[in-house]
C-alpha positions as a Python dict, from the first residue, in 0.01 Angstrom:
ca = {
    (1, 'M'): (0, 0, 0),
    (2, 'A'): (237, -283, -94),
    (3, 'D'): (594, -288, 27),
    (4, 'D'): (776, 17, -102),
    (5, 'D'): (1069, -24, -336),
    (6, 'I'): (1283, 204, -545),
    (7, 'S'): (1050, 198, -844),
    (8, 'S'): (713, 218, -673),
    (9, 'P'): (503, 493, -835),
    (10, 'L'): (415, 810, -651),
    (11, 'L'): (41, 795, -703),
    (12, 'Q'): (-146, 499, -565),
    (13, 'S'): (-514, 478, -649),
    (14, 'P'): (-772, 241, -504),
    (15, 'R'): (-836, -74, -700),
    (16, 'A'): (-1123, -32, -942),
    (17, 'D'): (-1198, -403, -964),
    (18, 'Q'): (-1363, -506, -640),
    (19, 'S'): (-1478, -864, -595),
    (20, 'H'): (-1840, -958, -658),
    (21, 'V'): (-2019, -1265, -533),
    (22, 'I'): (-2082, -1512, -816),
    (23, 'I'): (-2386, -1728, -754),
    (24, 'A'): (-2338, -2084, -873),
    (25, 'V'): (-2617, -2223, -1085),
    (26, 'Q'): (-2519, -2582, -1015),
    (27, 'D'): (-2223, -2769, -875),
    (28, 'D'): (-2110, -3026, -1124),
    (29, 'D'): (-1910, -3292, -948),
    (30, 'S'): (-2053, -3586, -1137),
    (31, 'G'): (-2135, -3433, -1474),
    (32, 'S'): (-2404, -3192, -1582),
    (33, 'D'): (-2762, -3285, -1642),
    (34, 'P'): (-2846, -3337, -2013),
    (35, 'S'): (-3142, -3104, -1988),
    (36, 'D'): (-2914, -2834, -1857),
    (37, 'Q'): (-2676, -2892, -2144),
    (38, 'D'): (-2962, -2866, -2391),
    (39, 'Q'): (-3075, -2544, -2229),
    (40, 'L'): (-2720, -2405, -2245),
    (41, 'T'): (-2686, -2499, -2613),
    (42, 'S'): (-3023, -2342, -2688),
    (43, 'C'): (-2921, -2024, -2506),
    (44, 'N'): (-2596, -2001, -2701),
    (45, 'Q'): (-2775, -2066, -3029),
    (46, 'T'): (-3025, -1790, -2953),
    (47, 'R'): (-2742, -1551, -2875),
    (48, 'H'): (-2567, -1652, -3196),
    (49, 'N'): (-2878, -1598, -3404),
    (50, 'S'): (-2917, -1243, -3276),
    (51, 'L'): (-2640, -1105, -3494),
    (52, 'N'): (-2856, -823, -3623),
    (53, 'D'): (-2620, -574, -3458),
    (54, 'Y'): (-2365, -654, -3728),
    (55, 'N'): (-2391, -508, -4074),
    (56, 'Q'): (-2190, -515, -4391),
    (57, 'K'): (-2067, -191, -4540),
    (58, 'D'): (-1833, -191, -4839),
    (59, 'G'): (-1734, -548, -4754),
    (60, 'S'): (-1614, -464, -4401),
    (61, 'I'): (-1762, -528, -4061),
    (62, 'W'): (-1887, -239, -3856),
    (63, 'W'): (-2031, -246, -3509),
    (64, 'S'): (-2355, -97, -3386),
    (65, 'G'): (-2318, -141, -3011),
    (66, 'S'): (-2360, -397, -2731),
    (67, 'S'): (-2434, -357, -2363),
    (68, 'R'): (-2383, -701, -2202),
    (69, 'N'): (-2073, -740, -1988),
    (70, 'P'): (-1902, -1066, -2095),
    (71, 'Y'): (-1672, -1060, -1791),
    (72, 'E'): (-1931, -1035, -1518),
    (73, 'F'): (-1877, -1404, -1443),
    (74, 'V'): (-1521, -1333, -1324),
    (75, 'G'): (-1617, -1036, -1106),
    (76, 'S'): (-1628, -738, -1341),
    (77, 'D'): (-1885, -467, -1285),
    (78, 'G'): (-1786, -280, -1601),
    (79, 'L'): (-1490, -87, -1734),
    (80, 'S'): (-1398, 274, -1668),
    (81, 'V'): (-1120, 437, -1869),
    (82, 'P'): (-989, 790, -1792),
    (83, 'G'): (-1009, 1036, -2076),
    (84, 'T'): (-730, 1077, -2328),
    (85, 'I'): (-446, 1292, -2200),
    (86, 'T'): (-293, 1572, -2403),
    (87, 'A'): (15, 1639, -2188),
    (88, 'D'): (346, 1515, -2329),
    (89, 'P'): (621, 1556, -2066),
    (90, 'F'): (889, 1423, -2301),
    (91, 'R'): (846, 1628, -2620),
    (92, 'N'): (1135, 1852, -2712),
    (93, 'D'): (983, 2191, -2795),
    (94, 'T'): (1250, 2330, -3027),
    (95, 'P'): (1067, 2526, -3300),
    (96, 'G'): (1134, 2471, -3668),
    (97, 'M'): (1443, 2619, -3829),
    (98, 'T'): (1420, 2991, -3902),
    (99, 'G'): (1652, 3204, -4110),
    (100, 'Y'): (1809, 3339, -3791),
    (101, 'E'): (1879, 2989, -3658),
    (102, 'I'): (2033, 2874, -3987),
    (103, 'V'): (2265, 3174, -4000),
    (104, 'K'): (2358, 3131, -3633),
    (105, 'I'): (2444, 2764, -3683),
    (106, 'L'): (2660, 2843, -3986),
    (107, 'V'): (2843, 3116, -3796),
    (108, 'C'): (2894, 2885, -3497),
    (109, 'V'): (3026, 2585, -3691),
    (110, 'P'): (3393, 2691, -3652),
    (111, 'I'): (3324, 2761, -3283),
    (112, 'A'): (3160, 2419, -3255),
    (113, 'L'): (3474, 2252, -3385),
    (114, 'V'): (3683, 2424, -3118),
    (115, 'R'): (3428, 2328, -2853),
    (116, 'L'): (3432, 1967, -2973),
    (117, 'V'): (3811, 1953, -2935),
    (118, 'L'): (3784, 2105, -2584),
    (119, 'F'): (3513, 1854, -2493),
    (120, 'A'): (3721, 1556, -2612),
    (121, 'L'): (4036, 1684, -2439),
    (122, 'C'): (3859, 1741, -2107),
    (123, 'L'): (3691, 1403, -2125),
    (124, 'L'): (4025, 1234, -2188),
    (125, 'V'): (4206, 1417, -1906),
    (126, 'G'): (3920, 1347, -1666),
    (127, 'Y'): (3921, 982, -1763),
    (128, 'V'): (4297, 948, -1704),
    (129, 'A'): (4270, 1124, -1366),
    (130, 'T'): (3984, 898, -1266),
    (131, 'K'): (4180, 587, -1363),
    (132, 'L'): (4464, 708, -1142),
    (133, 'A'): (4225, 769, -853),
    (134, 'L'): (4079, 420, -890),
    (135, 'G'): (4411, 241, -944),
    (136, 'G'): (4463, -33, -688),
    (137, 'W'): (4155, 63, -485),
    (138, 'K'): (3973, -254, -383),
    (139, 'D'): (3782, -156, -68),
    (140, 'K'): (3499, 11, -256),
    (141, 'Q'): (3237, -60, 10),
    (142, 'N'): (3391, 213, 224),
    (143, 'P'): (3433, 585, 144),
    (144, 'M'): (3707, 677, -104),
    (145, 'P'): (4032, 777, 74),
    (146, 'K'): (4102, 1151, 83),
    (147, 'W'): (4412, 1138, -136),
    (148, 'R'): (4210, 966, -409),
    (149, 'C'): (3937, 1229, -372),
    (150, 'R'): (4198, 1501, -429),
    (151, 'I'): (4288, 1341, -761),
    (152, 'M'): (3920, 1342, -851),
    (153, 'W'): (3926, 1722, -824),
    (154, 'I'): (4101, 1713, -1163),
    (155, 'T'): (3804, 1529, -1307),
    (156, 'R'): (3564, 1771, -1142),
    (157, 'F'): (3746, 2067, -1297),
    (158, 'C'): (3732, 1890, -1634),
    (159, 'S'): (3356, 1849, -1595),
    (160, 'R'): (3319, 2226, -1558),
    (161, 'C'): (3524, 2272, -1875),
    (162, 'I'): (3293, 2025, -2050),
    (163, 'L'): (2996, 2239, -1948),
    (164, 'F'): (3182, 2540, -2089),
    (165, 'S'): (3235, 2356, -2418),
    (166, 'F'): (2858, 2296, -2441),
    (167, 'G'): (2796, 2669, -2412),
    (168, 'Y'): (2728, 2697, -2039),
    (169, 'H'): (2976, 2976, -1980),
    (170, 'W'): (2806, 3084, -1660),
    (171, 'I'): (2537, 2914, -1456),
    (172, 'R'): (2298, 3110, -1242),
    (173, 'R'): (2254, 2971, -891),
    (174, 'K'): (1995, 3054, -629),
    (175, 'G'): (2020, 2929, -273),
    (176, 'K'): (2292, 2705, -135),
    (177, 'P'): (2345, 2334, -81),
    (178, 'A'): (2251, 2235, 273),
    (179, 'P'): (2525, 2072, 482),
    (180, 'R'): (2553, 1702, 428),
    (181, 'E'): (2486, 1643, 799),
    (182, 'I'): (2143, 1809, 763),
    (183, 'A'): (2034, 1675, 424),
    (184, 'P'): (2228, 1366, 316),
    (185, 'I'): (2006, 1318, 8),
    (186, 'V'): (1952, 1557, -282),
    (187, 'V'): (1676, 1510, -540),
    (188, 'S'): (1636, 1703, -864),
    (189, 'N'): (1422, 1721, -1173),
    (190, 'H'): (1591, 1568, -1475),
    (191, 'I'): (1582, 1740, -1813),
    (192, 'S'): (1910, 1669, -1990),
    (193, 'Y'): (2242, 1491, -1956),
    (194, 'I'): (2381, 1825, -1842),
    (195, 'E'): (2254, 1801, -1481),
    (196, 'P'): (2466, 1498, -1384),
    (197, 'I'): (2775, 1678, -1516),
    (198, 'F'): (2688, 1992, -1320),
    (199, 'Y'): (2613, 1806, -998),
    (200, 'F'): (2938, 1610, -1027),
    (201, 'Y'): (3129, 1938, -1044),
    (202, 'E'): (2920, 2113, -780),
    (203, 'L'): (2859, 1840, -519),
    (204, 'S'): (3062, 1532, -618),
    (205, 'P'): (2777, 1312, -493),
    (206, 'T'): (2714, 941, -492),
    (207, 'I'): (2450, 874, -755),
    (208, 'V'): (2196, 603, -824),
    (209, 'A'): (2214, 496, -1188),
    (210, 'S'): (2101, 221, -1421),
    (211, 'E'): (2332, -77, -1454),
    (212, 'S'): (2360, -2, -1827),
    (213, 'H'): (2561, 313, -1750),
    (214, 'D'): (2855, 103, -1631),
    (215, 'S'): (2939, 0, -1987),
    (216, 'L'): (2943, 353, -2128),
    (217, 'P'): (3287, 455, -2260),
    (218, 'F'): (3469, 700, -2027),
    (219, 'V'): (3147, 781, -1840),
    (220, 'G'): (3124, 436, -1682),
    (221, 'T'): (3467, 475, -1524),
    (222, 'I'): (3389, 821, -1386),
    (223, 'I'): (3060, 722, -1225),
    (224, 'R'): (3228, 419, -1067),
    (225, 'A'): (3461, 663, -894),
    (226, 'M'): (3151, 835, -753),
    (227, 'Q'): (3075, 505, -576),
    (228, 'V'): (2760, 473, -781),
    (229, 'I'): (2468, 261, -661),
    (230, 'Y'): (2358, 53, -958),
    (231, 'V'): (1999, -54, -999),
    (232, 'N'): (1812, -261, -1253),
    (233, 'R'): (1467, -105, -1259),
    (234, 'F'): (1315, -432, -1383),
    (235, 'S'): (1459, -649, -1104),
    (236, 'Q'): (1289, -645, -765),
    (237, 'S'): (1596, -781, -588),
    (238, 'S'): (1817, -515, -750),
    (239, 'R'): (1578, -242, -638),
    (240, 'K'): (1577, -371, -281),
    (241, 'N'): (1956, -388, -276),
    (242, 'A'): (1972, -31, -406),
    (243, 'V'): (1740, 89, -127),
    (244, 'S'): (1962, -84, 130),
    (245, 'E'): (2269, 89, -13),
    (246, 'I'): (2095, 426, -8),
    (247, 'K'): (2013, 375, 360),
    (248, 'R'): (2368, 265, 442),
    (249, 'K'): (2542, 551, 266),
    (250, 'A'): (2296, 818, 379),
    (251, 'A'): (2356, 713, 741),
    (252, 'C'): (2735, 762, 721),
    (253, 'N'): (2866, 1119, 696),
    (254, 'R'): (3198, 994, 558),
    (255, 'F'): (3024, 912, 230),
    (256, 'P'): (2936, 1195, -10),
    (257, 'R'): (2574, 1305, -15),
    (258, 'L'): (2348, 1106, -242),
    (259, 'L'): (2191, 1242, -559),
    (260, 'L'): (1878, 1088, -710),
    (261, 'F'): (1653, 1183, -1001),
    (262, 'P'): (1326, 1039, -866),
    (263, 'E'): (1142, 1081, -1196),
    (264, 'G'): (1361, 802, -1331),
    (265, 'T'): (1398, 959, -1676),
    (266, 'T'): (1437, 1295, -1846),
    (267, 'T'): (1141, 1525, -1917),
    (268, 'N'): (1106, 1852, -2105),
    (269, 'G'): (1096, 2049, -1779),
    (270, 'R'): (734, 2160, -1819),
    (271, 'F'): (595, 1879, -1603),
    (272, 'I'): (686, 1684, -1293),
    (273, 'I'): (610, 1318, -1352),
    (274, 'S'): (555, 1039, -1100),
    (275, 'F'): (831, 991, -843),
    (276, 'Q'): (992, 660, -762),
    (277, 'L'): (1035, 603, -390),
    (278, 'G'): (1399, 500, -348),
    (279, 'A'): (1508, 840, -215),
    (280, 'F'): (1224, 859, 36),
    (281, 'I'): (1217, 514, 195),
    (282, 'P'): (1515, 581, 430),
    (283, 'G'): (1328, 876, 585),
    (284, 'Y'): (1623, 1117, 587),
    (285, 'P'): (1579, 1491, 524),
    (286, 'I'): (1599, 1574, 155),
    (287, 'Q'): (1703, 1890, -26),
    (288, 'P'): (1511, 1940, -352),
    (289, 'V'): (1691, 2120, -634),
    (290, 'V'): (1526, 2252, -949),
    (291, 'V'): (1700, 2305, -1281),
    (292, 'R'): (1571, 2531, -1556),
    (293, 'Y'): (1695, 2592, -1910),
    (294, 'P'): (1549, 2926, -2025),
    (295, 'H'): (1540, 2937, -2404),
    (296, 'I'): (1369, 3087, -2706),
    (297, 'H'): (1507, 2910, -3012),
    (298, 'F'): (1651, 2586, -2877),
    (299, 'D'): (1496, 2353, -2619),
    (300, 'Q'): (1781, 2178, -2438),
    (301, 'S'): (1568, 1893, -2303),
    (302, 'W'): (1660, 1540, -2401),
    (303, 'G'): (1318, 1436, -2521),
    (304, 'N'): (1228, 1292, -2860),
    (305, 'I'): (1560, 1404, -3004),
    (306, 'S'): (1877, 1205, -3065),
    (307, 'L'): (2185, 1261, -2851),
    (308, 'A'): (2397, 1355, -3155),
    (309, 'K'): (2147, 1620, -3267),
    (310, 'L'): (2117, 1758, -2913),
    (311, 'M'): (2494, 1787, -2875),
    (312, 'F'): (2528, 1950, -3218),
    (313, 'R'): (2267, 2213, -3134),
    (314, 'M'): (2438, 2284, -2802),
    (315, 'F'): (2774, 2325, -2973),
    (316, 'T'): (2624, 2568, -3225),
    (317, 'Q'): (2466, 2810, -2974),
    (318, 'F'): (2641, 3129, -2868),
    (319, 'H'): (2541, 3060, -2509),
    (320, 'N'): (2312, 2812, -2334),
    (321, 'F'): (2128, 2930, -2025),
    (322, 'M'): (2099, 2720, -1713),
    (323, 'E'): (1954, 2804, -1372),
    (324, 'V'): (1990, 2598, -1055),
    (325, 'E'): (1784, 2669, -745),
    (326, 'Y'): (1844, 2495, -412),
    (327, 'L'): (1512, 2473, -228),
    (328, 'P'): (1460, 2451, 149),
    (329, 'V'): (1521, 2110, 301),
    (330, 'V'): (1211, 1889, 324),
    (331, 'F'): (1187, 1701, 653),
    (332, 'P'): (971, 1393, 702),
    (333, 'S'): (725, 1466, 982),
    (334, 'N'): (695, 1219, 1265),
    (335, 'N'): (380, 1056, 1132),
    (336, 'Q'): (525, 1039, 780),
    (337, 'K'): (872, 909, 854),
    (338, 'E'): (778, 555, 767),
    (339, 'N'): (548, 654, 481),
    (340, 'A'): (764, 706, 173),
    (341, 'L'): (461, 787, -42),
    (342, 'H'): (360, 1095, 160),
    (343, 'F'): (722, 1210, 182),
    (344, 'A'): (757, 1178, -196),
    (345, 'E'): (434, 1369, -256),
    (346, 'K'): (552, 1648, -28),
    (347, 'T'): (885, 1675, -212),
    (348, 'S'): (726, 1647, -555),
    (349, 'H'): (489, 1931, -469),
    (350, 'A'): (784, 2146, -360),
    (351, 'L'): (958, 2092, -695),
    (352, 'A'): (640, 2150, -899),
    (353, 'S'): (560, 2468, -706),
    (354, 'A'): (910, 2608, -756),
    (355, 'L'): (897, 2532, -1127),
    (356, 'N'): (530, 2637, -1156),
    (357, 'V'): (451, 2324, -1356),
    (358, 'V'): (186, 2052, -1360),
    (359, 'Q'): (229, 1711, -1198),
    (360, 'T'): (128, 1405, -1400),
    (361, 'S'): (124, 1028, -1348),
    (362, 'H'): (362, 954, -1634),
    (363, 'S'): (664, 735, -1564),
    (364, 'Y'): (951, 564, -1742),
    (365, 'G'): (695, 308, -1859),
    (366, 'D'): (546, 577, -2082),
    (367, 'V'): (889, 630, -2237),
    (368, 'M'): (902, 257, -2313),
    (369, 'L'): (560, 275, -2479),
    (370, 'Y'): (660, 584, -2677),
    (371, 'M'): (983, 422, -2797),
    (372, 'R'): (805, 103, -2904),
    (373, 'A'): (541, 302, -3094),
    (374, 'S'): (818, 506, -3261),
    (375, 'Q'): (1000, 189, -3362),
    (376, 'S'): (676, 72, -3522),
    (377, 'K'): (666, 389, -3734),
    (378, 'Q'): (352, 528, -3573),
    (379, 'E'): (283, 883, -3689),
    (380, 'K'): (188, 1007, -3342),
    (381, 'A'): (382, 790, -3098),
    (382, 'S'): (291, 1013, -2803),
    (383, 'I'): (-77, 907, -2816),
    (384, 'Y'): (27, 566, -2686),
    (385, 'M'): (139, 703, -2351),
    (386, 'V'): (-111, 619, -2078),
    (387, 'E'): (32, 760, -1750),
    (388, 'M'): (182, 427, -1651),
    (389, 'A'): (219, 518, -1282),
    (390, 'R'): (-161, 527, -1258),
    (391, 'V'): (-197, 203, -1452),
    (392, 'E'): (55, 28, -1227),
    (393, 'S'): (-118, 147, -911),
    (394, 'L'): (-463, 46, -1039),
    (395, 'F'): (-380, -293, -1185),
    (396, 'H'): (-31, -380, -1057),
    (397, 'I'): (100, -469, -1402),
    (398, 'S'): (454, -390, -1504),
    (399, 'S'): (572, -161, -1781),
    (400, 'T'): (705, -467, -1962),
    (401, 'E'): (358, -622, -1962),
    (402, 'A'): (213, -294, -2091),
    (403, 'V'): (461, -299, -2381),
    (404, 'G'): (346, -654, -2458),
    (405, 'F'): (-14, -531, -2481),
    (406, 'L'): (104, -247, -2704),
    (407, 'D'): (268, -496, -2940),
    (408, 'K'): (-63, -681, -2960),
    (409, 'F'): (-251, -359, -3028),
    (410, 'L'): (-5, -242, -3295),
    (411, 'S'): (-47, -574, -3475),
    (412, 'M'): (-412, -467, -3523),
    (413, 'N'): (-291, -193, -3761),
    (414, 'P'): (-428, 118, -3590),
    (415, 'D'): (-499, 415, -3816),
    (416, 'S'): (-315, 748, -3793),
    (417, 'S'): (-533, 853, -3498),
    (418, 'G'): (-444, 535, -3308),
    (419, 'C'): (-788, 377, -3349),
    (420, 'V'): (-860, 10, -3426),
    (421, 'K'): (-1180, -109, -3590),
    (422, 'L'): (-1368, -428, -3508),
    (423, 'S'): (-1246, -629, -3807),
    (424, 'E'): (-876, -583, -3722),
    (425, 'F'): (-944, -652, -3355),
    (426, 'L'): (-1110, -984, -3442),
    (427, 'R'): (-834, -1079, -3686),
    (428, 'V'): (-557, -1055, -3426),
    (429, 'L'): (-754, -1232, -3151),
    (430, 'R'): (-853, -1506, -3400),
    (431, 'L'): (-1225, -1444, -3345),
    (432, 'K'): (-1508, -1443, -3596),
    (433, 'P'): (-1796, -1193, -3614),
    (434, 'C'): (-2058, -1304, -3364),
    (435, 'T'): (-2251, -1175, -3066),
    (436, 'L'): (-1977, -1270, -2818),
    (437, 'S'): (-1715, -1088, -3027),
    (438, 'E'): (-1941, -785, -3031),
    (439, 'E'): (-1978, -802, -2654),
    (440, 'I'): (-1600, -822, -2602),
    (441, 'F'): (-1539, -529, -2836),
    (442, 'G'): (-1825, -333, -2680),
    (443, 'F'): (-1677, -390, -2334),
    (444, 'I'): (-1357, -216, -2449),
    (445, 'D'): (-1527, 55, -2655),
    (446, 'V'): (-1645, 259, -2356),
    (447, 'D'): (-1722, 555, -2584),
    (448, 'K'): (-1943, 338, -2809),
    (449, 'N'): (-1809, 489, -3130),
    (450, 'G'): (-1711, 168, -3308),
    (451, 'S'): (-1335, 191, -3255),
    (452, 'I'): (-1091, 147, -2967),
    (453, 'L'): (-773, 322, -2854),
    (454, 'F'): (-468, 160, -2700),
    (455, 'K'): (-549, 307, -2360),
    (456, 'Q'): (-891, 141, -2371),
    (457, 'F'): (-740, -190, -2484),
    (458, 'L'): (-476, -176, -2210),
    (459, 'F'): (-722, -84, -1934),
    (460, 'A'): (-965, -355, -2045),
    (461, 'S'): (-695, -623, -2064),
    (462, 'A'): (-541, -524, -1731),
    (463, 'H'): (-884, -493, -1568),
    (464, 'V'): (-984, -845, -1671),
    (465, 'M'): (-644, -993, -1585),
    (466, 'T'): (-657, -853, -1230),
    (467, 'L'): (-1018, -945, -1156),
    (468, 'P'): (-1055, -1149, -837),
    (469, 'L'): (-1172, -1463, -1018),
    (470, 'F'): (-967, -1440, -1337),
    (471, 'R'): (-699, -1691, -1242),
    (472, 'T'): (-958, -1928, -1097),
    (473, 'A'): (-1154, -1910, -1423),
    (474, 'C'): (-839, -1983, -1625),
    (475, 'E'): (-753, -2285, -1410),
    (476, 'L'): (-1106, -2422, -1432),
    (477, 'A'): (-1124, -2355, -1807),
    (478, 'F'): (-816, -2572, -1857),
    (479, 'T'): (-968, -2848, -1644),
    (480, 'E'): (-1296, -2829, -1838),
    (481, 'C'): (-1116, -2844, -2174),
    (482, 'D'): (-889, -3131, -2068),
    (483, 'T'): (-1166, -3390, -2088),
    (484, 'G'): (-912, -3669, -2131),
    (485, 'G'): (-747, -3579, -1801),
    (486, 'N'): (-396, -3618, -1945),
    (487, 'G'): (-271, -3268, -1857),
    (488, 'A'): (-293, -3134, -2212),
    (489, 'I'): (-565, -3007, -2447),
    (490, 'S'): (-601, -3133, -2802),
    (491, 'E'): (-738, -2928, -3088),
    (492, 'H'): (-1061, -3125, -3079),
    (493, 'E'): (-1106, -3068, -2704),
    (494, 'L'): (-1049, -2693, -2742),
    (495, 'G'): (-1299, -2681, -3028),
    (496, 'V'): (-1565, -2856, -2822),
    (497, 'A'): (-1520, -2608, -2535),
    (498, 'I'): (-1520, -2295, -2750),
    (499, 'R'): (-1821, -2402, -2955),
    (500, 'H'): (-2027, -2355, -2638),
    (501, 'A'): (-1958, -1982, -2682),
    (502, 'I'): (-1943, -1964, -3064),
    (503, 'P'): (-2143, -2261, -3198),
    (504, 'D'): (-2073, -2234, -3572),
    (505, 'L'): (-1693, -2219, -3569),
    (506, 'N'): (-1549, -2417, -3860),
    (507, 'E'): (-1237, -2632, -3843),
    (508, 'D'): (-1006, -2364, -3983),
    (509, 'E'): (-1123, -2111, -3723),
    (510, 'I'): (-1072, -2365, -3445),
    (511, 'H'): (-725, -2435, -3582),
    (512, 'D'): (-636, -2064, -3575),
    (513, 'L'): (-741, -2034, -3211),
    (514, 'F'): (-557, -2354, -3125),
    (515, 'N'): (-235, -2218, -3275),
    (516, 'L'): (-273, -1906, -3060),
    (517, 'F'): (-263, -2125, -2747),
    (518, 'D'): (-16, -2382, -2879),
    (519, 'S'): (294, -2159, -2850),
    (520, 'D'): (548, -2434, -2912),
    (521, 'G'): (357, -2590, -3203),
    (522, 'D'): (369, -2945, -3070),
    (523, 'G'): (-1, -3012, -3133),
    (524, 'R'): (-105, -3002, -2768),
    (525, 'I'): (-167, -2724, -2516),
    (526, 'S'): (-11, -2778, -2176),
    (527, 'R'): (-149, -2609, -1867),
    (528, 'E'): (149, -2372, -1865),
    (529, 'Y'): (93, -2258, -2224),
    (530, 'F'): (-282, -2232, -2174),
    (531, 'L'): (-248, -2001, -1872),
    (532, 'S'): (33, -1805, -2038),
    (533, 'C'): (-181, -1740, -2346),
    (534, 'L'): (-473, -1615, -2136),
    (535, 'R'): (-238, -1387, -1944),
    (536, 'R'): (-116, -1239, -2273),
    (537, 'N'): (-472, -1231, -2409),
    (538, 'P'): (-693, -1200, -2098),
    (539, 'L'): (-994, -1088, -2304),
    (540, 'L'): (-1019, -1442, -2445),
    (541, 'V'): (-1130, -1580, -2107),
    (542, 'A'): (-1483, -1484, -2214),
    (543, 'L'): (-1472, -1777, -2458),
    (544, 'F'): (-1497, -2016, -2164),
    (545, 'E'): (-1788, -1852, -1983),
    (546, 'P'): (-2049, -2106, -2103),
    (547, 'S'): (-1825, -2395, -1993),
    (548, 'L'): (-1798, -2244, -1645),
    (549, 'M'): (-2155, -2131, -1592),
    (550, 'H'): (-2229, -2436, -1377),
    (551, 'K'): (-1915, -2385, -1163),
    (552, 'D'): (-1894, -2205, -832),
    (553, 'L'): (-1596, -1982, -918),
    (554, 'L'): (-1601, -1809, -582),
    (555, 'G'): (-1596, -2138, -397),
    (556, 'V'): (-1330, -2295, -616),
    (557, 'G'): (-1120, -1983, -582),
    (558, 'K'): (-1074, -2060, -214),
    (559, 'K'): (-925, -2401, -284),
    (560, 'T'): (-557, -2468, -327),
    (561, 'L'): (-403, -2499, -670),
    (562, 'E'): (-358, -2874, -617),
    (563, 'E'): (-729, -2918, -547),
    (564, 'I'): (-819, -2728, -863),
    (565, 'V'): (-594, -2940, -1082),
}
């Protein structure tokens, strides 16, 4: 496993793309033999002429299947894509409005107004008390002085009143918090914004939170008083700094205990998703805590529901139920103390068992995909979730990269079921109907039904991009295209190279592909833009297979970057 950090996924799976030996046909140091070139052209022409797998139906292209693997030359032994998942850990399960619910909301509207006033008053008093506690305090690397902590008791009392205003008149507890000296770190499942308020009142812990929380009105000031550890989940250096702070504060009993939500986002409480490892790297004993919100008519989870709607529904309930259970402390065993992954699995299993729920490999990355699909007005945004923790462990691509692939897929205009047909796939990748296009599409379409899903597109793209010889192939492809040796590819040079794969491309089709690579529109493709385009569109590396057939990719891959260029 790679070095652990605060956002490493819980589940790590073995790499599916193992290296294969590529046998060189010929080493071309002084130019290829004309007879070989003629043979290559003849081979490509034969492949081009075998387009009987394509048919026309109502003016549109449909695909009848292909079996050749166009990425074998870069080390691929085929693509395997897990089946479509049906679990949605983020869906709010509030049923549709019934007559009873409508009447209840109408009756509770006057009560909601009173609760809203109480909420605002408590938030204001807590904010003022927190400002007093923080006034003039500059040594924030050390624990807050006791007299300042006593002032914060006002804020803690206000937080309990805020819970009361949301309808949590009583909260059922089971078990007790372990002493800080025994378990300096507490982890909990995360369902709503209610848990942080409860834990602030109950434990007054130091929390780990996103940097974006610092700018929240009122709330940002209060969490600063908790000596929050900020982390930017997309910055490796920020994650490492956060882990160092967790270690430092967990080791000192003068600091409050630490509270982390290792799932990294809210769920609907019916699943435990992949854990991030920040709480487990220090190797200190951890007390898991589970939170439940029993309900019939109103699901209190902060899923695919706006904050304003969630607050309104809470204000218009007679009472909202909440249960908190402190579980036995989980100790890292001697042979696991330095293995954060095993420690996280052990703790995750304890939480899932207590809740009697299923564990999945979803992560915050799936929330990002869901939000992007929702912004694009997709009817079923949840079908674009792919269990990103598994994808990251298989291919080591980031959630941001996955969102980039989703943008590409959405530009193909998927239908209501999330499927993309061949014609739209070719349009976006600037390809024309031909045998090579069929082979690329067939490589992705593992079900061989003539359409592809986002999960298949993502797995195929990530699989190709992380193949052992992919980068080598990209570097060599640039060198082969740059026949002038001036460090840039012209439109003519690109056309010559691609016509080895698709012989009958016309000038307009070459121009479209050139514009895809020429990101800055200056009429030339630099090495940087060429490699960047293939990283965004890794499936297009198949276009350069004929140009590289005479190259020893495995041998060149061992050379330094300077030798390649």
